[in-house]
Short mmCIF file of C-alpha atoms in Angstrom, two decimals:
data_model
loop_
_atom_site.label_atom_id
_atom_site.label_comp_id
_atom_site.label_asym_id
_atom_site.label_seq_id
_atom_site.Cartn_x
_atom_site.Cartn_y
_atom_site.Cartn_z
CA UNK A 1 18.13 22.08 -17.39
CA UNK A 2 20.85 20.48 -15.24
CA UNK A 3 22.51 22.83 -12.74
CA UNK A 4 26.27 22.35 -12.19
CA UNK A 5 27.56 23.42 -8.77
CA UNK A 6 30.83 25.38 -8.63
CA UNK A 7 33.29 25.41 -5.74
CA UNK A 8 31.45 28.27 -3.99
CA UNK A 9 28.12 26.40 -4.24
CA UNK A 10 29.75 23.26 -2.90
CA UNK A 11 31.25 25.13 0.04
CA UNK A 12 27.68 25.99 1.02
CA UNK A 13 26.16 22.62 0.08
CA UNK A 14 28.65 20.35 1.85
CA UNK A 15 27.64 21.39 5.40
CA UNK A 16 23.94 21.07 4.47
CA UNK A 17 24.54 17.49 3.34
CA UNK A 18 26.73 16.67 6.33
CA UNK A 19 24.01 17.92 8.68
CA UNK A 20 21.43 15.73 6.92
CA UNK A 21 23.75 12.73 7.32
CA UNK A 22 24.40 13.44 10.99
CA UNK A 23 20.74 14.00 11.83
CA UNK A 24 19.92 10.73 10.08
CA UNK A 25 22.56 8.95 12.17
CA UNK A 26 21.23 10.43 15.39
CA UNK A 27 17.57 9.69 14.62
CA UNK A 28 18.37 6.13 13.51
CA UNK A 29 20.27 5.54 16.78
CA UNK A 30 17.51 7.11 18.86
CA UNK A 31 14.67 4.91 17.54
CA UNK A 32 13.52 2.09 19.82
CA UNK A 33 10.38 -0.03 20.20
CA UNK A 34 7.43 1.93 21.64
CA UNK A 35 8.16 5.38 20.24
CA UNK A 36 5.48 6.97 18.07
CA UNK A 37 6.32 8.32 14.63
CA UNK A 38 5.27 11.79 15.88
CA UNK A 39 7.96 11.52 18.60
CA UNK A 40 10.51 10.47 15.96
CA UNK A 41 9.54 13.47 13.81
CA UNK A 42 9.86 15.86 16.78
CA UNK A 43 13.24 14.41 17.78
CA UNK A 44 14.45 14.85 14.20
CA UNK A 45 13.16 18.43 14.22
CA UNK A 46 15.13 19.17 17.40
CA UNK A 47 18.34 17.77 15.88
CA UNK A 48 17.84 19.72 12.63
CA UNK A 49 17.28 22.91 14.67
CA UNK A 50 20.35 22.09 16.84
CA UNK A 51 22.57 22.48 13.76
CA UNK A 52 20.84 25.69 12.71
CA UNK A 53 19.25 24.08 9.65
CA UNK A 54 15.59 23.76 8.55
CA UNK A 55 13.59 20.83 7.24
CA UNK A 56 13.51 20.86 3.44
CA UNK A 57 10.36 18.73 3.42
CA UNK A 58 8.05 20.70 5.75
CA UNK A 59 5.79 22.72 3.45
CA UNK A 60 7.26 21.27 0.24
CA UNK A 61 4.09 20.87 -1.86
CA UNK A 62 2.25 21.20 1.46
CA UNK A 63 4.09 18.21 3.04
CA UNK A 64 2.98 18.43 6.69
CA UNK A 65 5.94 16.84 8.57
CA UNK A 66 9.65 17.47 9.22
CA UNK A 67 10.97 14.16 7.84
CA UNK A 68 9.53 11.07 6.11
CA UNK A 69 8.97 7.97 8.27
CA UNK A 70 7.88 4.87 6.31
CA UNK A 71 7.48 1.57 8.15
CA UNK A 72 7.30 -1.97 6.71
CA UNK A 73 5.09 -1.89 3.58
CA UNK A 74 5.28 1.91 3.44
CA UNK A 75 7.76 2.82 0.69
CA UNK A 76 8.38 6.58 1.06
CA UNK A 77 6.75 9.83 2.25
CA UNK A 78 5.28 8.23 5.39
CA UNK A 79 3.58 10.85 7.60
CA UNK A 80 4.39 11.12 11.32
CA UNK A 81 1.41 10.32 13.54
CA UNK A 82 0.19 8.28 16.47
CA UNK A 83 1.54 4.99 15.12
CA UNK A 84 3.82 3.30 17.68
CA UNK A 85 6.90 1.57 16.23
CA UNK A 86 7.19 -2.01 17.47
CA UNK A 87 10.01 -4.53 17.78
CA UNK A 88 10.44 -6.22 14.39
CA UNK A 89 9.30 -3.25 12.29
CA UNK A 90 11.68 -1.87 9.69
CA UNK A 91 11.41 1.90 9.26
CA UNK A 92 12.80 4.10 6.48
CA UNK A 93 13.89 7.56 7.59
CA UNK A 94 14.25 10.20 4.86
CA UNK A 95 15.89 13.43 6.03
CA UNK A 96 16.07 16.63 3.95
CA UNK A 97 17.54 19.82 5.38
CA UNK A 98 18.16 23.34 4.07
CA UNK A 99 21.33 25.07 5.25
CA UNK A 100 23.20 27.95 3.58
CA UNK A 101 20.48 27.92 0.93
CA UNK A 102 21.34 24.37 -0.17
CA UNK A 103 19.63 21.05 0.45
CA UNK A 104 21.04 17.75 1.75
CA UNK A 105 18.85 14.70 1.19
CA UNK A 106 19.59 11.26 2.65
CA UNK A 107 17.67 8.17 3.80
CA UNK A 108 18.21 4.84 5.49
CA UNK A 109 16.07 1.93 6.64
CA UNK A 110 16.68 0.50 10.11
CA UNK A 111 15.19 -2.29 12.22
CA UNK A 112 13.27 -1.29 15.36
CA UNK A 113 15.08 -3.40 17.93
CA UNK A 114 15.43 -6.32 15.51
CA UNK A 115 13.71 -7.75 12.47
CA UNK A 116 13.07 -10.87 10.39
CA UNK A 117 15.77 -12.46 8.24
CA UNK A 118 14.02 -11.43 5.03
CA UNK A 119 13.72 -7.82 6.26
CA UNK A 120 17.41 -7.73 7.11
CA UNK A 121 18.27 -9.14 3.70
CA UNK A 122 16.05 -6.52 2.04
CA UNK A 123 17.86 -3.70 3.88
CA UNK A 124 21.30 -5.12 3.06
CA UNK A 125 20.46 -5.58 -0.63
CA UNK A 126 18.96 -2.10 -0.88
CA UNK A 127 21.95 -0.46 0.81
CA UNK A 128 24.40 -2.41 -1.35
CA UNK A 129 22.41 -1.47 -4.50
CA UNK A 130 22.85 2.18 -3.52
CA UNK A 131 26.62 1.66 -3.36
CA UNK A 132 26.51 -0.11 -6.73
CA UNK A 133 24.66 2.89 -8.18
CA UNK A 134 27.06 5.40 -6.60
CA UNK A 135 30.01 3.46 -8.08
CA UNK A 136 28.62 4.35 -11.53
CA UNK A 137 28.24 8.04 -10.68
CA UNK A 138 31.38 8.90 -12.61
CA UNK A 139 31.92 11.74 -15.09
CA UNK A 140 31.56 10.39 -18.62
CA UNK A 141 29.00 7.75 -17.62
CA UNK A 142 25.29 8.37 -18.08
CA UNK A 143 22.38 8.41 -15.63
CA UNK A 144 21.16 5.09 -17.09
CA UNK A 145 24.42 3.45 -15.95
CA UNK A 146 23.45 4.25 -12.34
CA UNK A 147 19.91 2.95 -12.91
CA UNK A 148 21.15 -0.26 -14.53
CA UNK A 149 23.61 -1.02 -11.71
CA UNK A 150 20.88 -0.61 -9.07
CA UNK A 151 18.27 -2.63 -10.98
CA UNK A 152 20.65 -5.47 -11.82
CA UNK A 153 21.86 -5.81 -8.25
CA UNK A 154 18.35 -5.70 -6.75
CA UNK A 155 16.73 -8.08 -9.24
CA UNK A 156 19.78 -10.35 -9.06
CA UNK A 157 18.85 -10.81 -5.40
CA UNK A 158 15.21 -11.57 -6.11
CA UNK A 159 13.73 -8.25 -5.06
CA UNK A 160 12.07 -5.52 -7.19
CA UNK A 161 12.64 -1.78 -7.73
CA UNK A 162 9.82 0.77 -7.48
CA UNK A 163 9.12 2.57 -10.76
CA UNK A 164 6.78 5.44 -9.91
CA UNK A 165 9.32 7.25 -7.72
CA UNK A 166 12.88 8.12 -8.71
CA UNK A 167 16.03 9.85 -7.56
CA UNK A 168 16.76 13.40 -8.70
CA UNK A 169 19.14 16.26 -9.00
CA UNK A 170 19.25 18.36 -5.82
CA UNK A 171 20.81 21.68 -4.88
CA UNK A 172 19.09 24.94 -4.07
CA UNK A 173 15.84 23.22 -4.81
CA UNK A 174 14.55 19.84 -3.75
CA UNK A 175 13.91 18.21 -7.11
CA UNK A 176 16.16 19.32 -9.95
CA UNK A 177 16.94 17.71 -13.28
CA UNK A 178 17.81 14.99 -14.09
CA UNK A 179 15.53 12.23 -12.84
CA UNK A 180 17.55 9.22 -11.62
CA UNK A 181 15.33 6.12 -11.98
CA UNK A 182 16.28 2.85 -10.26
CA UNK A 183 15.45 0.88 -13.40
CA UNK A 184 16.31 1.07 -17.10
CA UNK A 185 13.47 2.38 -19.20
CA UNK A 186 13.98 1.40 -22.88
CA UNK A 187 13.07 4.86 -24.22
CA UNK A 188 15.27 6.62 -21.64
CA UNK A 189 18.32 4.67 -22.60
CA UNK A 190 19.10 6.64 -25.72
CA UNK A 191 18.60 10.14 -24.33
CA UNK A 192 20.04 9.48 -20.87
CA UNK A 193 21.97 12.52 -19.63
CA UNK A 194 25.77 12.43 -19.47
CA UNK A 195 27.24 12.78 -15.96
CA UNK A 196 29.47 15.83 -15.60
CA UNK A 197 31.54 17.18 -12.69
CA UNK A 198 29.51 19.58 -10.54
CA UNK A 199 26.29 17.58 -10.77
CA UNK A 200 24.77 16.68 -7.40
CA UNK A 201 22.35 13.74 -7.47
CA UNK A 202 20.11 12.22 -4.82
CA UNK A 203 20.49 8.52 -5.64
CA UNK A 204 17.78 6.56 -3.80
CA UNK A 205 16.84 2.96 -4.52
CA UNK A 206 13.38 1.96 -3.23
CA UNK A 207 13.16 -1.83 -3.12
CA UNK A 208 10.28 -4.23 -2.39
CA UNK A 209 10.39 -7.87 -1.35
CA UNK A 210 7.36 -8.48 -3.56
CA UNK A 211 6.12 -6.79 -6.72
CA UNK A 212 7.23 -3.26 -7.71
CA UNK A 213 3.67 -1.83 -7.80
CA UNK A 214 2.88 0.98 -5.33
CA UNK A 215 -0.07 3.20 -4.51
CA UNK A 216 -0.65 6.40 -2.54
CA UNK A 217 -2.89 6.27 0.55
CA UNK A 218 -5.75 8.74 0.84
CA UNK A 219 -3.69 10.91 3.18
CA UNK A 220 -2.29 12.10 -0.15
CA UNK A 221 1.30 11.25 0.73
CA UNK A 222 2.13 7.83 2.18
CA UNK A 223 3.26 5.45 -0.58
CA UNK A 224 2.71 1.75 0.10
CA UNK A 225 3.40 -1.43 -1.83
CA UNK A 226 0.30 -2.68 -3.66
CA UNK A 227 0.85 -6.26 -2.51
CA UNK A 228 1.64 -5.36 1.10
CA UNK A 229 5.23 -6.59 0.78
CA UNK A 230 8.08 -4.99 2.75
CA UNK A 231 9.96 -2.02 1.29
CA UNK A 232 13.32 -0.42 2.05
CA UNK A 233 14.84 2.92 1.02
CA UNK A 234 18.44 4.12 1.11
CA UNK A 235 19.63 7.48 -0.27
CA UNK A 236 22.73 9.66 -0.50
CA UNK A 237 23.34 13.03 -2.10
CA UNK A 238 26.36 12.44 -4.35
CA UNK A 239 28.67 14.89 -6.15
CA UNK A 240 30.02 13.94 -9.59
CA UNK A 241 33.70 14.87 -9.78
CA UNK A 242 36.54 14.41 -12.25
CA UNK A 243 37.27 11.09 -10.55
CA UNK A 244 35.61 9.22 -7.65
CA UNK A 245 32.05 10.29 -6.70
CA UNK A 246 31.90 12.20 -3.42
CA UNK A 247 29.17 11.12 -0.98
CA UNK A 248 28.16 14.50 0.45
CA UNK A 249 25.69 13.14 3.01
CA UNK A 250 28.24 10.86 4.67
CA UNK A 251 27.82 11.71 8.40
CA UNK A 252 31.57 11.72 9.13
CA UNK A 253 31.95 14.70 6.78
CA UNK A 254 30.56 17.02 9.43
CA UNK A 255 32.85 20.08 9.78
CA UNK A 256 34.25 20.19 13.33
CA UNK A 257 32.85 23.66 14.13
CA UNK A 258 29.33 22.42 13.44
CA UNK A 259 29.85 19.28 15.42
CA UNK A 260 31.04 21.18 18.46
CA UNK A 261 27.84 23.22 18.57
CA UNK B 1 12.53 12.83 -0.68
CA UNK B 2 11.81 10.73 -3.77
CA UNK B 3 10.43 12.44 -6.83
CA UNK B 4 7.48 11.21 -8.90
CA UNK B 5 8.68 9.69 -12.18
CA UNK B 6 7.32 12.31 -14.57
CA UNK B 7 6.32 10.80 -17.91
CA UNK B 8 6.89 13.14 -20.87
CA UNK B 9 4.28 12.95 -23.64
CA UNK B 10 3.56 15.00 -26.76
CA UNK B 11 0.19 16.40 -27.73
CA UNK B 12 -1.63 19.20 -29.46
CA UNK B 13 -3.81 21.93 -27.96
CA UNK B 14 -7.49 21.34 -28.68
CA UNK B 15 -9.09 24.12 -26.68
CA UNK B 16 -7.95 27.08 -24.60
CA UNK B 17 -9.76 27.21 -21.25
CA UNK B 18 -9.89 30.02 -18.65
CA UNK B 19 -6.99 30.59 -16.18
CA UNK B 20 -4.26 29.58 -18.70
CA UNK B 21 -5.55 25.97 -18.82
CA UNK B 22 -5.73 23.96 -22.01
CA UNK B 23 -7.43 20.81 -23.25
CA UNK B 24 -4.69 18.76 -24.98
CA UNK B 25 -5.11 15.69 -27.16
CA UNK B 26 -2.29 13.16 -26.72
CA UNK B 27 -0.91 10.86 -29.41
CA UNK B 28 -2.83 7.99 -27.79
CA UNK B 29 -6.09 9.89 -28.25
CA UNK B 30 -6.62 10.73 -24.58
CA UNK B 31 -7.60 14.30 -23.77
CA UNK B 32 -6.04 15.79 -20.69
CA UNK B 33 -6.23 19.05 -18.79
CA UNK B 34 -2.90 20.86 -19.12
CA UNK B 35 -1.52 23.60 -16.90
CA UNK B 36 1.76 25.47 -17.11
CA UNK B 37 4.59 23.84 -15.19
CA UNK B 38 7.62 25.22 -13.40
CA UNK B 39 9.03 28.60 -14.41
CA UNK B 40 6.65 28.90 -17.39
CA UNK B 41 3.85 29.26 -14.86
CA UNK B 42 4.80 32.90 -14.24
CA UNK B 43 4.55 34.15 -17.84
CA UNK B 44 2.49 31.69 -19.83
CA UNK B 45 2.36 32.20 -23.60
CA UNK B 46 -1.19 32.21 -25.05
CA UNK B 47 -1.52 28.99 -27.08
CA UNK B 48 -4.06 28.32 -29.83
CA UNK B 49 -5.70 25.08 -30.94
CA UNK B 50 -3.26 23.07 -33.03
CA UNK B 51 -0.12 24.22 -31.19
CA UNK B 52 2.10 21.27 -30.32
CA UNK B 53 3.15 20.90 -26.67
CA UNK B 54 5.06 18.46 -24.46
CA UNK B 55 3.47 17.53 -21.12
CA UNK B 56 5.03 16.10 -17.98
CA UNK B 57 2.49 13.73 -16.35
CA UNK B 58 2.38 11.94 -13.01
CA UNK B 59 2.02 8.15 -13.18
CA UNK B 60 -0.75 8.47 -10.57
CA UNK B 61 -2.98 10.95 -12.38
CA UNK B 62 -3.20 10.56 -16.13
CA UNK B 63 -6.03 13.10 -16.40
CA UNK B 64 -3.76 16.14 -16.22
CA UNK B 65 -0.25 17.24 -17.12
CA UNK B 66 2.19 20.13 -16.91
CA UNK B 67 3.29 21.94 -20.08
CA UNK B 68 7.11 21.81 -20.23
CA UNK B 69 7.57 22.73 -23.90
CA UNK B 70 5.47 24.46 -26.50
CA UNK B 71 5.83 25.09 -30.23
CA UNK B 72 5.45 28.86 -29.93
CA UNK B 73 8.46 29.45 -27.70
CA UNK B 74 11.19 27.62 -29.62
#
């Protein structure tokens, strides 16, 4: 059952999403070669706390960390640990915060210091595919229109989209209906949900340089590409409106009183 | 945080097991262990063999699924 957010819900959800966007900006800027993923996780925790929010991931289905940190061939849900990020790595940061009872969910992949040409192209294509998907997030369209735009753009650039993990509705809870796949599944096409104002979707392409296949490591969480190829992940929480989609997790949307804290 | 792409399949209850668990036969002949999913978990309806159900399954573990619809509660 899809939950539509009214103006009062959105008043509470907008700051949550803005905080997620700002924390993501700050963590992405803070990363440099030599830091461990545990240090990144702790820094993110301090920034989330600074804004008076809480991690939406910590404890979600027993997830043990504050944010998700997935480097190189790791796709999503990478656990913080002793691993030291090195120059040339690309690392996906997925931030989810709870504030005012609502969740903001956003992700971005950045280079640690610098990266290879192919890695840079992968990040650019993934980010652009997210924008292509968001452009379809218009009332009257259907979820499959978002999926098709992402898949076409990614595969048009020679990369592949992950199938086992998808975007999702988000609001008071982490994963709400509908699912938002980054590919068109023949049987989904007919019964794909209509997009209506008040829907808030976490649109999140996960793109590999090689094949789409993934697997979960025996830590129970970290998802990696089966063929060891690089993977990138970009995500925004987006509100469907009567007209243009509103990107709720855009960092600049931070209300001034929160920023001044 | 990405969500696992839940696959929805139809099946029929074969056997009721303890703790509100069920053995369900899927259209493709596989038998899976089914548990209640989501809000239904709090007040599960007793199902009997032959009742049709819809399961939500994870692509990573095709041995079990969550019951998201059942014939009795339409």
